Amino acid sequence: MKKKLIIFIGICVSLPLFFSCKKNFLKEDVYSSLAPETLGDSLGIDASIIGLYNHLSTFFSKSDAQGWPSVWHAGTDVAFVPPSQKQGIEVPYYDYTQLNSTDGAASFTWGWAYRMISNANIIIKNADAVAGVTAATKASFGAEARFFRAYAYNTLATLFGKVPLVTEPTTTPKTNYTRNSLDEVNNLIIQDLTFAVANLSDVGGFGSKTNADGKPAARANKWQAAQLLAEVYLRANKPDLAEQQTASIINSGKFALTNARYGIRAGQPGDPFSDMFIYGNERRYQGNKEAIWVLEEENINTVPGGYTGAPQQRRNWGAAYYQVTDVDKNDPTKTVTMNIADSLGGRGIARMRLTDWVVYGLYENNDMRNSQYNIRRKYYYNNTQGKNYGLQVPYTGPDTLFKIAPNTTKWYDFIANNTDGTFGFAMTKDFILMRLGETYLLQAEAQFKQGKLAEAAASINALRTRAGASQVTAAQINLDFILDERARELLAEENRRMTLMRTGTLVTRTQAYNKQTINPVVGLTNKNLLLPIPQSEIDLNKDAVLEQNPGY
Amino acid sequence: MKDCSYCFPDRVVKMAPKHRLFFLPLFLFFSTLVFAQQTVRGKVTTVDGVLANATVQVKGTTTTVQTDEAGVFSISAKPNDVLVVTSVGFNAQEIPVSNRTSIDVKLSANSQMMTDIVVVGYGTQKRSDVTGSVSSVPKTRLTELPVTNILHAIEGSVAGVNVSQTSSVPGSSATVLVRGQNTITAGTGPYLVVDGVPFSKTGAVTNDINPNDIASIEVLKDASATAIYGVNGANGVILITTKRGLTGKPVIRYNAYTGFDNLSNWLTPLSPEAYVQKYADYKAQVPSANQGVLPNNFEVTNYNAGHTVDWLKEVTRQGIMQDHNLSVSGGSKDVRYYLSGDYLQQKGAVKGYQYRRISIRSNLDINITDFLTVGTNLSFANNNYDGGRANFYLAAAMSPYGTEYNATGNYEIYPMSPELLYMNPLLGLNSDRTDRASNLTGNGYAEVKFGGVLKGLKYRLNGGYTYVPTRFGSYAGRTAGNTQGGVASLSTSETTNWTIENILSYTRDFGVHHVDFTGLFSAQQRDYFTFGAGSIGFINDELSFNRLEAGSSLTGNTSYRDKYDLLSQMGRINYSYQSKYLLTVTARRDGSSVMGANTSKYGVFPSVALGWNMMNENFIRNISAVNALKLRGSYGKSGNEAISVYQTITQEGTVRYPFGGISTVGVLASNLGNANLHWETSKTLNIGLDFGILKNRINGSIDVYDTKTEGLLLRRNLPLITGYSFVLDNLGKTTNHGIELTLNTENITGRNFRWQTSIVFAANKNKIVDLYGDQKSDVGNRWFIGQPIGVIYDYKLVGVWQAGEDPSKWDPGAKPGDLKFADINGDGKITSDDKVIQGQTTPKWSGGLTNTFHYKNFHLNVFIQTFQGALKNNVTLTYADEAGRMNIPVATGYWTAANKSQTRPSLAYTNTRGYGYPSDNSFTRIKDVTLSYVFSQGLLDKLKLSSLTIYASGRNLHTFTKWIGWDPENNYSFRGSGDWTNNYPLTREIVFGMNVALR
């Protein structure tokens, strides 16, 4: 027995030796993540590019700080924040005394842009080395990544001015960045976009769900690169080059201003301008001939990953009419509230209110962009339990600050049985990031800067004709008029703050038009034409001085 | 119970011959050694009752037995032999047999006795031979202390071990820190070993251990003690030993308690009147606020109707807990067993919270031959945290004028409608929730003793397998406030872990020289897998989460798998000369899979320790006042690999984006890897003194230590310019030095009345010595050279701006009611340069004070713990009333132009500077008080029981603190952050229990 036992024990002893001597026992096998080196083929590069679209959308769908959309509009000439509706992140953007180097919005934007740049750099490097594809495919990979890199750098240059240039993937920690000159930054952007214009796909035909390369229509196209390039040339004060780009878009014949009713609600009350902002009408293949670049969103309940964050635009821009109370028709001691309705655009909470300048001074009465379908100014009691059911809610008192404040319908959205429904946290709606309307405005700006006032007036009149507004003359054209027209055309659509920072007009225009006494703009000075470099970046960049913008 | 009739004395008598017969072969075997032996029986008792596990040895021989659960022993001895009776925590006694066959022994207590046997890594040692810093958890903390988690038993009772109960949710564990924090990013918790087999990193949780099954807990603190755990040793090691069967007749033991718990501290919200006033003040401070007496329609309606709700009352209830533990142990000379079954049920003081545990343990030892022993430790535990839960946070936040029920009698979803941020705190009670985790552990061992020239050599094979499946499911339907037709989610996980250890040990005395050697070769592998899925939109709430495909859309399918491997070799030599001079040398070599691919993945961790048993020197032995004196010193290196798997590898995560309505998968870089990453190493110098004076009436130990940690595994934040937010790196150095004191005194030792005191005290000073090799602090990460690792770096609050004060040259833009911060650099504005270090987040010192009073059969134990010198950001103050939306505690308050508060801002204040309201969270707590009654022998004889103790115990009876909040120790989160749905108040428990052993 003793012998057998010893043999048995011997086996037991050798067992662990066998396990542990197995080759690579300590090697880590990653089962559930991909490694960069496995993504170097064309499938991997294409998936990496999809990642850029996902990352892009996180800028528009940020919801951890719900006042995010207000950062870009409130405290400019177009909007202010009703004090009870503030969230926090947007506060330093109207109380500029609080805009400091630990600002949350500036820090997020900075990090978001550099993450885009970092991912684009990986793709650009891999695209050069990818095997087994044609030179044209390589170029189109590179062009798509370069477009996003340029988009991120343009955001940084507009908001922060000089920034460090990073053009290679990060593989080891680095903490000695310094700011490159604005010329260097602009040159890289122009170089990237020039490459993108040359190598990105053309759009497909109207109604086609694919672009000229057979890829989904929402993939980047050469015209969006051209439009961004036009804007960059304007910022870099090269208006002639900007005009070349806008002209190429307008003359391409690929796009047309929306002059007629179309789409899923063409038979219902509305106008051509409002048709463009109905979910289901916003994309080129859905009939929007004006659309150049659309960031698509889907109902997250039916399409996994339909949106990234929980977009807050509807809640920020829409009025909080659901708080309007009516007396119960059966019991005068009780009150009832208005119902959240599809026709009223779902549940808004009015984190922003349009400035009186926009509400009362911006539009001619017959301007289509000011129609009841585009700016809602009247509300009617809609609770059948209410005593005043069907009557107009009187436009008086503090309710006009946020409950029934006039508001743009561009972000109206309501999908039942979704978080988009009655709770109304997220919004399912496409983001029209570029359309032909803006091309005319950029062109007008380029022409004005070259002194071509008549041409500028003609560019603007293209939009005013569509809107049914009066024509303007060359004598009326100046930068302020162009910026007014941008507000009329692109209200709540363009990033107003970036437009005013790009044109250096943030201080003058805000002071001229954002004049209400409730939650007034305070502390706005010329230093605010740039945002503060995030303090954490300055602190973490310990081996070199990352210079702060003046005044912060 | 009829089967149990053998428990009664008449049957014992009958069994006795059989018993002897069973042992006959053994006696024959030993016949050459022993002669003219007789069986001596007896019972070992203490002032508290019978004493199990006491060791009875025939002096000068290897004949040793242990007392059973009834304190009874039976040993073969010659009439002129002397019996030595020892037990952990008691003074040893030597008793001549003197021809007797029945000897009862009464031992007196002494928790620092030098003859204790203590469990050390990979073996046991006599306390007097231990050279490292090893503390045992006092036995009184393991019995008669009704805790659901073993870590709660350690809390406050061992110097240098900080146990923090960060949550009071039934079934929650605790965090443990041994001798301060060495590391910044890597894991800080000690390494747990149960019955010699690694417990940490196997997927097991401390809830899987039934406290009733614990025989002893030892904490290894210095490098000499922990170095043999290599890359897992740097944060200290806790060795847990479960009870085992002893030779003797079966002992059936039944321990039970039932308890009642309630909130120990009420953070009372504003009364309805004060809440209305708060809104009036809000309106005065925020011009565009909704006019009306309260902001929301429902609130106004209820206000007009005079209807209020006490939400905290609605979500709380009388908590009840009960525990039943039945164990049987015993054995013959060749087979010993311990079987235990336990049922624990806890109904929380907040509605919906509950915890149930069923556990079974079977520990078996079998002598197959005289040289081979095999055994098993099998345990199964099922932890059940099921049940929809009320939301305590929302209850504290809810308006007293909220609507609790709607017209149909169901919970109103939004009590403050049309405000949709705050849902009814009771809705969770209508949701379906299952949350379960089991642990099936099977450990087996085989031990071979060699003879002849190899005498003293022993080989032991440990094999362990742990299987931990978990299951989580939740369903929130229409009555639980879901507006999407119900949302269901399910997830399961499975962790399997195997460990194989080969241990070779050799013990031999050569005259005055004693040598023992331990060698180890071991391997461990853990495999983890999880899968989750969800679904929304059900036709009704019937199916809950039991059929996901019945939902209209499936959401959120996830899966993940990883693997961890560890390969180790270890050697240890103990040498002692005349039990006077002691030497321990150890070295461990560990290879761990989590280290970077560019490294060898291996590290070597040596240590050396010296001990001087001064008691064994004649010049000390002659000093009658000194009963024990030992000086210890150790120096060594231990490691910390405690980062999770795959951290060294650059990975890309998958994301989605829809194109034309089609979800498309993309990838984004997720983290920056570092293939050079290796463990961090801690070098610790420890000097200790163990002492006992005045017949051991005063005894204890003092340890001072100095730990230098280098190559820190640092989660170093990077400039976002890199495209990444952090990277793990081996950077920097920290030091910890501190002092630990344990002192036990017998203050009064009368015949009927005795009073003992036990004090533990520990102070630790933690410092960052260097970070990046350039002596520069890292403000971005809040790491400062020369400061502790965790510090509060924030603006200095000096008051609140009052009307009429001019902030233009101090904090331009500040309005009355805004917080006033010190302009440290005097530049006329408040910028990030005005932040200063305000204190550390770990305690400067902590202590525990236990007073035990004995009067006849009554025993009273009072335990007080204290935690001093730490700051913590206070979320209760930070988030206040969320811009006029929620109720606040009375203790919080707010500024008004009239009250001119200098500590709280106005209701209109927006905290754009991210001030964290750091507050002193020092506290002193009357942690527990236990009154027990031990039935005397006479009464027990009448009851035919072997022992009976009844007790009443109170826990968390009172806390002395300046902290504003539910509790200074527990962590709370704000709405939407962290674990906010499980904010739970600290509870005060009153427990009644009994421990009975059948005869």
JSON list of N, CA, C and O in Angstrom, two decimals, chain B residues 525-541:
[
{"chain": "B", "resi": 525, "resn": "GLN", "atom": "N", "xyz": [-4.83, 29.65, -11.29]},
{"chain": "B", "resi": 525, "resn": "GLN", "atom": "CA", "xyz": [-5.43, 30.20, -12.50]},
{"chain": "B", "resi": 525, "resn": "GLN", "atom": "C", "xyz": [-6.89, 30.53, -12.25]},
{"chain": "B", "resi": 525, "resn": "GLN", "atom": "O", "xyz": [-7.63, 29.75, -11.65]},
{"chain": "B", "resi": 526, "resn": "ARG", "atom": "N", "xyz": [-7.28, 31.71, -12.72]},
{"chain": "B", "resi": 526, "resn": "ARG", "atom": "CA", "xyz": [-8.68, 32.13, -12.56]},
{"chain": "B", "resi": 526, "resn": "ARG", "atom": "C", "xyz": [-9.23, 32.47, -13.93]},
{"chain": "B", "resi": 526, "resn": "ARG", "atom": "O", "xyz": [-8.59, 33.13, -14.74]},
{"chain": "B", "resi": 527, "resn": "ASP", "atom": "N", "xyz": [-10.45, 32.03, -14.18]},
{"chain": "B", "resi": 527, "resn": "ASP", "atom": "CA", "xyz": [-11.11, 32.30, -15.44]},
{"chain": "B", "resi": 527, "resn": "ASP", "atom": "C", "xyz": [-12.45, 32.94, -15.12]},
{"chain": "B", "resi": 527, "resn": "ASP", "atom": "O", "xyz": [-13.20, 32.43, -14.30]},
{"chain": "B", "resi": 528, "resn": "TYR", "atom": "N", "xyz": [-12.71, 34.08, -15.75]},
{"chain": "B", "resi": 528, "resn": "TYR", "atom": "CA", "xyz": [-13.95, 34.82, -15.45]},
{"chain": "B", "resi": 528, "resn": "TYR", "atom": "C", "xyz": [-14.73, 35.02, -16.72]},
{"chain": "B", "resi": 528, "resn": "TYR", "atom": "O", "xyz": [-14.18, 35.32, -17.78]},
{"chain": "B", "resi": 529, "resn": "PHE", "atom": "N", "xyz": [-16.01, 34.84, -16.62]},
{"chain": "B", "resi": 529, "resn": "PHE", "atom": "CA", "xyz": [-16.87, 35.03, -17.79]},
{"chain": "B", "resi": 529, "resn": "PHE", "atom": "C", "xyz": [-18.17, 35.66, -17.34]},
{"chain": "B", "resi": 529, "resn": "PHE", "atom": "O", "xyz": [-18.73, 35.30, -16.31]},
{"chain": "B", "resi": 530, "resn": "THR", "atom": "N", "xyz": [-18.67, 36.62, -18.12]},
{"chain": "B", "resi": 530, "resn": "THR", "atom": "CA", "xyz": [-19.96, 37.20, -17.78]},
{"chain": "B", "resi": 530, "resn": "THR", "atom": "C", "xyz": [-20.76, 37.46, -19.04]},
{"chain": "B", "resi": 530, "resn": "THR", "atom": "O", "xyz": [-20.20, 37.69, -20.12]},
{"chain": "B", "resi": 531, "resn": "PHE", "atom": "N", "xyz": [-22.05, 37.39, -18.88]},
{"chain": "B", "resi": 531, "resn": "PHE", "atom": "CA", "xyz": [-22.95, 37.63, -20.00]},
{"chain": "B", "resi": 531, "resn": "PHE", "atom": "C", "xyz": [-24.17, 38.39, -19.48]},
{"chain": "B", "resi": 531, "resn": "PHE", "atom": "O", "xyz": [-24.67, 38.13, -18.42]},
{"chain": "B", "resi": 532, "resn": "GLY", "atom": "N", "xyz": [-24.61, 39.37, -20.27]},
{"chain": "B", "resi": 532, "resn": "GLY", "atom": "CA", "xyz": [-25.79, 40.13, -19.87]},
{"chain": "B", "resi": 532, "resn": "GLY", "atom": "C", "xyz": [-26.66, 40.46, -21.07]},
{"chain": "B", "resi": 532, "resn": "GLY", "atom": "O", "xyz": [-26.18, 40.54, -22.21]},
{"chain": "B", "resi": 533, "resn": "ALA", "atom": "N", "xyz": [-27.93, 40.62, -20.80]},
{"chain": "B", "resi": 533, "resn": "ALA", "atom": "CA", "xyz": [-28.86, 40.97, -21.87]},
{"chain": "B", "resi": 533, "resn": "ALA", "atom": "C", "xyz": [-30.03, 41.73, -21.28]},
{"chain": "B", "resi": 533, "resn": "ALA", "atom": "O", "xyz": [-30.27, 41.68, -20.08]},
{"chain": "B", "resi": 534, "resn": "GLY", "atom": "N", "xyz": [-30.76, 42.42, -22.13]},
{"chain": "B", "resi": 534, "resn": "GLY", "atom": "CA", "xyz": [-31.91, 43.18, -21.65]},
{"chain": "B", "resi": 534, "resn": "GLY", "atom": "C", "xyz": [-33.00, 43.21, -22.68]},
{"chain": "B", "resi": 534, "resn": "GLY", "atom": "O", "xyz": [-32.81, 42.81, -23.84]},
{"chain": "B", "resi": 535, "resn": "SER", "atom": "N", "xyz": [-34.16, 43.69, -22.26]},
{"chain": "B", "resi": 535, "resn": "SER", "atom": "CA", "xyz": [-35.28, 43.76, -23.17]},
{"chain": "B", "resi": 535, "resn": "SER", "atom": "C", "xyz": [-36.26, 44.80, -22.64]},
{"chain": "B", "resi": 535, "resn": "SER", "atom": "O", "xyz": [-36.37, 45.00, -21.44]},
{"chain": "B", "resi": 536, "resn": "ILE", "atom": "N", "xyz": [-36.94, 45.47, -23.57]},
{"chain": "B", "resi": 536, "resn": "ILE", "atom": "CA", "xyz": [-37.95, 46.44, -23.14]},
{"chain": "B", "resi": 536, "resn": "ILE", "atom": "C", "xyz": [-39.23, 46.28, -23.95]},
{"chain": "B", "resi": 536, "resn": "ILE", "atom": "O", "xyz": [-39.22, 45.69, -25.03]},
{"chain": "B", "resi": 537, "resn": "GLY", "atom": "N", "xyz": [-40.31, 46.82, -23.40]},
{"chain": "B", "resi": 537, "resn": "GLY", "atom": "CA", "xyz": [-41.58, 46.82, -24.12]},
{"chain": "B", "resi": 537, "resn": "GLY", "atom": "C", "xyz": [-42.33, 45.51, -24.03]},
{"chain": "B", "resi": 537, "resn": "GLY", "atom": "O", "xyz": [-42.42, 44.76, -25.00]},
{"chain": "B", "resi": 538, "resn": "PHE", "atom": "N", "xyz": [-42.88, 45.21, -22.87]},
{"chain": "B", "resi": 538, "resn": "PHE", "atom": "CA", "xyz": [-43.63, 43.97, -22.68]},
{"chain": "B", "resi": 538, "resn": "PHE", "atom": "C", "xyz": [-45.13, 44.26, -22.71]},
{"chain": "B", "resi": 538, "resn": "PHE", "atom": "O", "xyz": [-45.56, 45.36, -22.34]},
{"chain": "B", "resi": 539, "resn": "ILE", "atom": "N", "xyz": [-45.92, 43.25, -23.11]},
{"chain": "B", "resi": 539, "resn": "ILE", "atom": "CA", "xyz": [-47.36, 43.50, -23.21]},
{"chain": "B", "resi": 539, "resn": "ILE", "atom": "C", "xyz": [-47.98, 43.73, -21.84]},
{"chain": "B", "resi": 539, "resn": "ILE", "atom": "O", "xyz": [-48.91, 44.50, -21.69]},
{"chain": "B", "resi": 540, "resn": "ASN", "atom": "N", "xyz": [-47.47, 43.06, -20.83]},
{"chain": "B", "resi": 540, "resn": "ASN", "atom": "CA", "xyz": [-47.86, 43.37, -19.46]},
{"chain": "B", "resi": 540, "resn": "ASN", "atom": "C", "xyz": [-46.69, 42.99, -18.56]},
{"chain": "B", "resi": 540, "resn": "ASN", "atom": "O", "xyz": [-45.62, 42.63, -19.06]},
{"chain": "B", "resi": 541, "resn": "ASP", "atom": "N", "xyz": [-46.88, 43.06, -17.25]},
{"chain": "B", "resi": 541, "resn": "ASP", "atom": "CA", "xyz": [-45.75, 42.85, -16.35]},
{"chain": "B", "resi": 541, "resn": "ASP", "atom": "C", "xyz": [-45.64, 41.41, -15.84]},
{"chain": "B", "resi": 541, "resn": "ASP", "atom": "O", "xyz": [-44.90, 41.13, -14.90]}
]
